[in-house]
PDB file of C-alpha atoms in Angstrom:
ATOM      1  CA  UNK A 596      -4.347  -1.636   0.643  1.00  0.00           C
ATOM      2  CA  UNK A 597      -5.247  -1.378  -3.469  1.00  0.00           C
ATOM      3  CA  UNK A 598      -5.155   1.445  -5.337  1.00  0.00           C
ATOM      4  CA  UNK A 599      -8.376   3.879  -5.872  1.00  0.00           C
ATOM      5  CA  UNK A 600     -10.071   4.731  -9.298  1.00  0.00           C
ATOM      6  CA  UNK A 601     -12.749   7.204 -10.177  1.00  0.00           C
ATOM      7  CA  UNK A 602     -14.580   6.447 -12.922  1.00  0.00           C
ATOM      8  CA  UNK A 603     -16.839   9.576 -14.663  1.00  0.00           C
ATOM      9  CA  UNK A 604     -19.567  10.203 -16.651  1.00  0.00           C
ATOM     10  CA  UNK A 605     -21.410   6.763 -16.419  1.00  0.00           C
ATOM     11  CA  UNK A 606     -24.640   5.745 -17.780  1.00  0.00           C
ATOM     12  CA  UNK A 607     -27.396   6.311 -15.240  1.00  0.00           C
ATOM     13  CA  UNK A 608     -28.411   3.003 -15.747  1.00  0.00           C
ATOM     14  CA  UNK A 609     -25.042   1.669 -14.898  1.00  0.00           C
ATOM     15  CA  UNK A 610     -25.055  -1.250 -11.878  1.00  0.00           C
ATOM     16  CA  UNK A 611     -22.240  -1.919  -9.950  1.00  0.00           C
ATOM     17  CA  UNK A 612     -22.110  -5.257 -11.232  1.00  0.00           C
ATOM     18  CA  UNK A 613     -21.322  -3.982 -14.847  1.00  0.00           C
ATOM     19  CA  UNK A 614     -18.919  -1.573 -13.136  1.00  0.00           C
ATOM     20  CA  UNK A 615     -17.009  -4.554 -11.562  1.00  0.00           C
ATOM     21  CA  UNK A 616     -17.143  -6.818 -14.942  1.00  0.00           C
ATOM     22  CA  UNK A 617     -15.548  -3.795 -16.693  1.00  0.00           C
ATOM     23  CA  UNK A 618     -12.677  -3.847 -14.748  1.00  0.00           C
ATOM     24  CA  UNK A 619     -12.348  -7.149 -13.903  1.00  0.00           C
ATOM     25  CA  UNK A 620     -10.577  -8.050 -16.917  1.00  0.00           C
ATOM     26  CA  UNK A 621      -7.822  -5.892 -15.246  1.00  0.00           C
ATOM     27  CA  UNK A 622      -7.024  -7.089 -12.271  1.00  0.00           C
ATOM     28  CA  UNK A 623      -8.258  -8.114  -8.779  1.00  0.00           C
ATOM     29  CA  UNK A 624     -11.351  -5.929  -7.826  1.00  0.00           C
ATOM     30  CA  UNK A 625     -11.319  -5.110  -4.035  1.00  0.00           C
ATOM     31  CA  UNK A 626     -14.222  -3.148  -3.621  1.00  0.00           C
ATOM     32  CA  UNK A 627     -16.567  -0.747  -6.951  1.00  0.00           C
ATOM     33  CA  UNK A 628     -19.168   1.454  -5.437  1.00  0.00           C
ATOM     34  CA  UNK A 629     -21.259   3.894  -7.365  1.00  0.00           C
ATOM     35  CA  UNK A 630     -22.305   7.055  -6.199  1.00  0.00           C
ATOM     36  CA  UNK A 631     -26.218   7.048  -5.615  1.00  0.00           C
ATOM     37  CA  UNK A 632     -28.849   9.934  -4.597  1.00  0.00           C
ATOM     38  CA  UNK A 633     -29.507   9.494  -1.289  1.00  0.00           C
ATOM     39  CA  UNK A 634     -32.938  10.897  -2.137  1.00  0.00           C
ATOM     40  CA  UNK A 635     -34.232   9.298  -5.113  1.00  0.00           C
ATOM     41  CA  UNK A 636     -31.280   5.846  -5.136  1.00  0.00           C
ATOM     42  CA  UNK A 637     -30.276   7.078  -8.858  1.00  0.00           C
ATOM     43  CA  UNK A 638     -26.878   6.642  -9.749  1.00  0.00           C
ATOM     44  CA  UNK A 639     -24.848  10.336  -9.754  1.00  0.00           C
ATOM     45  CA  UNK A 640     -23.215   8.979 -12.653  1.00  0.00           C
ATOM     46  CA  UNK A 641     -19.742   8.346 -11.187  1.00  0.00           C
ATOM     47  CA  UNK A 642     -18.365   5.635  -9.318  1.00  0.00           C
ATOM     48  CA  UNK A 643     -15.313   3.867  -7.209  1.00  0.00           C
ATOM     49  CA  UNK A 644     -13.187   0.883  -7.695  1.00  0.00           C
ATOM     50  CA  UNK A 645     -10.184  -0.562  -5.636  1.00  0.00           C
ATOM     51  CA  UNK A 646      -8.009  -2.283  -7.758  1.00  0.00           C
ATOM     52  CA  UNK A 647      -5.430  -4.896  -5.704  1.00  0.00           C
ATOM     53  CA  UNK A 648      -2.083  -2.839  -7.604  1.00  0.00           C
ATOM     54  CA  UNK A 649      -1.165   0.054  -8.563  1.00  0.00           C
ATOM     55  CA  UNK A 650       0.396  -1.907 -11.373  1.00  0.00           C
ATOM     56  CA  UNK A 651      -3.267  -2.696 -12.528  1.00  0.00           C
ATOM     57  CA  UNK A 652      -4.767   0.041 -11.323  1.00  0.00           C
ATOM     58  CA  UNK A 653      -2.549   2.085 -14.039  1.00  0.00           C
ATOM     59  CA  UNK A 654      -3.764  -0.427 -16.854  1.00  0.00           C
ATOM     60  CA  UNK A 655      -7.055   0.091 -16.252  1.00  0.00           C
ATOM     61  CA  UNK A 656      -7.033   3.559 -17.025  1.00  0.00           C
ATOM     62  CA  UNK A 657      -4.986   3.348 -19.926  1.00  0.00           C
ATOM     63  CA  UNK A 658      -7.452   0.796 -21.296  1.00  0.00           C
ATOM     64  CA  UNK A 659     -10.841   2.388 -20.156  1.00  0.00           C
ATOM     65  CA  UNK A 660      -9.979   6.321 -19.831  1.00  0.00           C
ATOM     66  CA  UNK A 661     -12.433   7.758 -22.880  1.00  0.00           C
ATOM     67  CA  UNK A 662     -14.030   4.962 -24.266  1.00  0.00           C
ATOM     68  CA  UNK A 663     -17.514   4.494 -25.181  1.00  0.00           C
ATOM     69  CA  UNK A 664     -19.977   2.717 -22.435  1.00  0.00           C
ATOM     70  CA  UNK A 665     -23.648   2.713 -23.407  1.00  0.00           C
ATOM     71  CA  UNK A 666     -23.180   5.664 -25.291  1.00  0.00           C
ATOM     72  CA  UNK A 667     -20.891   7.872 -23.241  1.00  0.00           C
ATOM     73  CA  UNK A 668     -17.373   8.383 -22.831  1.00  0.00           C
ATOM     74  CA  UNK A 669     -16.344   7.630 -19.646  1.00  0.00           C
ATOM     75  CA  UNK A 670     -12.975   9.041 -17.877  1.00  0.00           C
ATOM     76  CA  UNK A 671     -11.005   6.870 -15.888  1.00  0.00           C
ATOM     77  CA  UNK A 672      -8.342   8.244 -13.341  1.00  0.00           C
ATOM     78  CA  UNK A 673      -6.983   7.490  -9.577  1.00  0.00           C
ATOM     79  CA  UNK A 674      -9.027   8.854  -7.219  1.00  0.00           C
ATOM     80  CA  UNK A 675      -7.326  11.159  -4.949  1.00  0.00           C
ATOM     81  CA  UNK A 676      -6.500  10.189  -1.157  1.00  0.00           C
ATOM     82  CA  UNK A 677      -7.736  13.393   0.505  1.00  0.00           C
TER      83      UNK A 677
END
């Protein structure tokens, strides 16, 4: 089992393939989902990715937490396991 982030404030525009490519550079990517309207398919502007470690799960966030994606600052944490 890999290690959960949630990634906020996202570009609309955003796919999860340029999710994935963002993190990639991290570690291995087990699964990156963004959140969609179920109504209209538009991205809420916040997604999920599962990162293989913790280890680069953590470095991920370090990296990515508040920098600058298409013109927004995006925050970068670990999800939490509810």
């Amino acid at each position: 089992m890999g290690c959960k982030i949630i990634t906020l404030n996202l570009p609309r525009d955003l796919t999860e393939e340029e999710l994935k490519v963002l993190f990639e550079p991290h570690g291995e990517i087990l699964s990156c989902d963004l959140v969609l309207d179920k109504e209209t398919g538009v991205s809420k502007g916040f997604g999920f990715v599962e990162m293989g470690l913790e280890s680069e799960a953590k470095i991920a966030i370090k990296t990515l937490h508040e920098t600058r994606l298409k013109k927004k600052k995006i925050r970068v944490k670990l999800a939490r396991e509810d």
